[in-house]
């Protein structure tokens, strides 16, 4: 159960990180 929770947190963290990175790049280009 703990491992599943960690996996979900890891996945969400990666998605948020990619989203922030994409927004950051877009803001810098524009």
PDB file of N, CA and C in Angstrom:
ATOM      1  N   UNK A   1       0.840  -1.204   0.000  1.00  0.00           N
ATOM      2  CA  UNK A   1       0.000   0.000   0.000  1.00  0.00           C
ATOM      3  C   UNK A   1       0.877   1.256   0.000  1.00  0.00           C
ATOM      4  N   UNK A   2       1.893   1.264   0.828  1.00  0.00           N
ATOM      5  CA  UNK A   2       2.805   2.400   0.914  1.00  0.00           C
ATOM      6  C   UNK A   2       3.543   2.602  -0.411  1.00  0.00           C
ATOM      7  N   UNK A   3       3.935   1.505  -1.032  1.00  0.00           N
ATOM      8  CA  UNK A   3       4.657   1.570  -2.306  1.00  0.00           C
ATOM      9  C   UNK A   3       3.758   2.153  -3.395  1.00  0.00           C
ATOM     10  N   UNK A   4       2.495   1.751  -3.406  1.00  0.00           N
ATOM     11  CA  UNK A   4       1.546   2.260  -4.398  1.00  0.00           C
ATOM     12  C   UNK A   4       1.371   3.768  -4.225  1.00  0.00           C
ATOM     13  N   UNK A   5       1.267   4.202  -2.993  1.00  0.00           N
ATOM     14  CA  UNK A   5       1.109   5.629  -2.696  1.00  0.00           C
ATOM     15  C   UNK A   5       2.334   6.414  -3.175  1.00  0.00           C
ATOM     16  N   UNK A   6       3.511   5.878  -2.906  1.00  0.00           N
ATOM     17  CA  UNK A   6       4.749   6.531  -3.346  1.00  0.00           C
ATOM     18  C   UNK A   6       4.810   6.606  -4.872  1.00  0.00           C
ATOM     19  N   UNK A   7       4.359   5.547  -5.524  1.00  0.00           N
ATOM     20  CA  UNK A   7       4.364   5.504  -6.983  1.00  0.00           C
ATOM     21  C   UNK A   7       3.434   6.580  -7.555  1.00  0.00           C
ATOM     22  N   UNK A   8       2.259   6.726  -6.960  1.00  0.00           N
ATOM     23  CA  UNK A   8       1.289   7.736  -7.404  1.00  0.00           C
ATOM     24  C   UNK A   8       1.865   9.137  -7.209  1.00  0.00           C
ATOM     25  N   UNK A   9       2.459   9.377  -6.055  1.00  0.00           N
ATOM     26  CA  UNK A   9       3.065  10.681  -5.760  1.00  0.00           C
ATOM     27  C   UNK A   9       4.177  10.974  -6.769  1.00  0.00           C
ATOM     28  N   UNK A  10       4.974   9.957  -7.070  1.00  0.00           N
ATOM     29  CA  UNK A  10       6.070  10.100  -8.028  1.00  0.00           C
ATOM     30  C   UNK A  10       5.540  10.464  -9.412  1.00  0.00           C
ATOM     31  N   UNK A  11       4.474   9.789  -9.826  1.00  0.00           N
ATOM     32  CA  UNK A  11       3.869  10.052 -11.131  1.00  0.00           C
ATOM     33  C   UNK A  11       3.305  11.466 -11.201  1.00  0.00           C
ATOM     34  N   UNK A  12       2.579  11.855 -10.183  1.00  0.00           N
ATOM     35  CA  UNK A  12       1.982  13.200 -10.138  1.00  0.00           C
ATOM     36  C   UNK A  12       3.082  14.251 -10.149  1.00  0.00           C
ATOM     37  N   UNK A  13       4.140  14.006  -9.387  1.00  0.00           N
ATOM     38  CA  UNK A  13       5.276  14.930  -9.322  1.00  0.00           C
ATOM     39  C   UNK A  13       5.906  15.107 -10.707  1.00  0.00           C
ATOM     40  N   UNK A  14       6.072  14.002 -11.422  1.00  0.00           N
ATOM     41  CA  UNK A  14       6.662  14.067 -12.763  1.00  0.00           C
ATOM     42  C   UNK A  14       5.783  14.854 -13.724  1.00  0.00           C
ATOM     43  N   UNK A  15       4.460  14.627 -13.643  1.00  0.00           N
ATOM     44  CA  UNK A  15       3.522  15.341 -14.512  1.00  0.00           C
ATOM     45  C   UNK A  15       3.579  16.840 -14.223  1.00  0.00           C
ATOM     46  N   UNK A  16       3.582  17.196 -12.950  1.00  0.00           N
ATOM     47  CA  UNK A  16       3.637  18.610 -12.559  1.00  0.00           C
ATOM     48  C   UNK A  16       4.950  19.242 -13.008  1.00  0.00           C
ATOM     49  N   UNK A  17       6.025  18.496 -12.862  1.00  0.00           N
ATOM     50  CA  UNK A  17       7.346  18.991 -13.245  1.00  0.00           C
ATOM     51  C   UNK A  17       7.392  19.275 -14.750  1.00  0.00           C
ATOM     52  N   UNK A  18       6.878  18.342 -15.554  1.00  0.00           N
ATOM     53  CA  UNK A  18       6.851  18.535 -17.005  1.00  0.00           C
ATOM     54  C   UNK A  18       5.967  19.718 -17.371  1.00  0.00           C
ATOM     55  N   UNK A  19       4.822  19.832 -16.712  1.00  0.00           N
ATOM     56  CA  UNK A  19       3.889  20.924 -16.983  1.00  0.00           C
ATOM     57  C   UNK A  19       4.540  22.275 -16.683  1.00  0.00           C
ATOM     58  N   UNK A  20       5.200  22.366 -15.549  1.00  0.00           N
ATOM     59  CA  UNK A  20       5.878  23.611 -15.153  1.00  0.00           C
ATOM     60  C   UNK A  20       7.010  23.931 -16.123  1.00  0.00           C
ATOM     61  N   UNK A  21       7.739  22.915 -16.524  1.00  0.00           N
ATOM     62  CA  UNK A  21       8.857  23.096 -17.440  1.00  0.00           C
ATOM     63  C   UNK A  21       8.361  23.614 -18.792  1.00  0.00           C
ATOM     64  N   UNK A  22       7.280  23.038 -19.299  1.00  0.00           N
ATOM     65  CA  UNK A  22       6.703  23.466 -20.579  1.00  0.00           C
ATOM     66  C   UNK A  22       6.241  24.917 -20.486  1.00  0.00           C
ATOM     67  N   UNK A  23       5.567  25.273 -19.409  1.00  0.00           N
ATOM     68  CA  UNK A  23       5.097  26.652 -19.223  1.00  0.00           C
ATOM     69  C   UNK A  23       6.273  27.619 -19.125  1.00  0.00           C
ATOM     70  N   UNK A  24       7.298  27.208 -18.413  1.00  0.00           N
ATOM     71  CA  UNK A  24       8.496  28.038 -18.249  1.00  0.00           C
ATOM     72  C   UNK A  24       9.152  28.310 -19.609  1.00  0.00           C
ATOM     73  N   UNK A  25       9.278  27.279 -20.420  1.00  0.00           N
ATOM     74  CA  UNK A  25       9.884  27.415 -21.749  1.00  0.00           C
ATOM     75  C   UNK A  25       9.021  28.318 -22.631  1.00  0.00           C
ATOM     76  N   UNK A  26       7.711  28.119 -22.604  1.00  0.00           N
ATOM     77  CA  UNK A  26       6.800  28.945 -23.405  1.00  0.00           C
ATOM     78  C   UNK A  26       6.907  30.408 -22.991  1.00  0.00           C
ATOM     79  N   UNK A  27       6.955  30.661 -21.715  1.00  0.00           N
ATOM     80  CA  UNK A  27       7.042  32.036 -21.215  1.00  0.00           C
ATOM     81  C   UNK A  27       8.355  32.694 -21.630  1.00  0.00           C
ATOM     82  N   UNK A  28       9.417  31.930 -21.665  1.00  0.00           N
ATOM     83  CA  UNK A  28      10.719  32.479 -22.041  1.00  0.00           C
ATOM     84  C   UNK A  28      10.807  32.764 -23.539  1.00  0.00           C
ATOM     85  N   UNK A  29      10.169  31.920 -24.340  1.00  0.00           N
ATOM     86  CA  UNK A  29      10.219  32.091 -25.795  1.00  0.00           C
ATOM     87  C   UNK A  29       9.383  33.306 -26.204  1.00  0.00           C
ATOM     88  N   UNK A  30       8.234  33.464 -25.613  1.00  0.00           N
ATOM     89  CA  UNK A  30       7.318  34.556 -25.986  1.00  0.00           C
ATOM     90  C   UNK A  30       7.845  35.884 -25.445  1.00  0.00           C
TER      91      UNK A  30
END
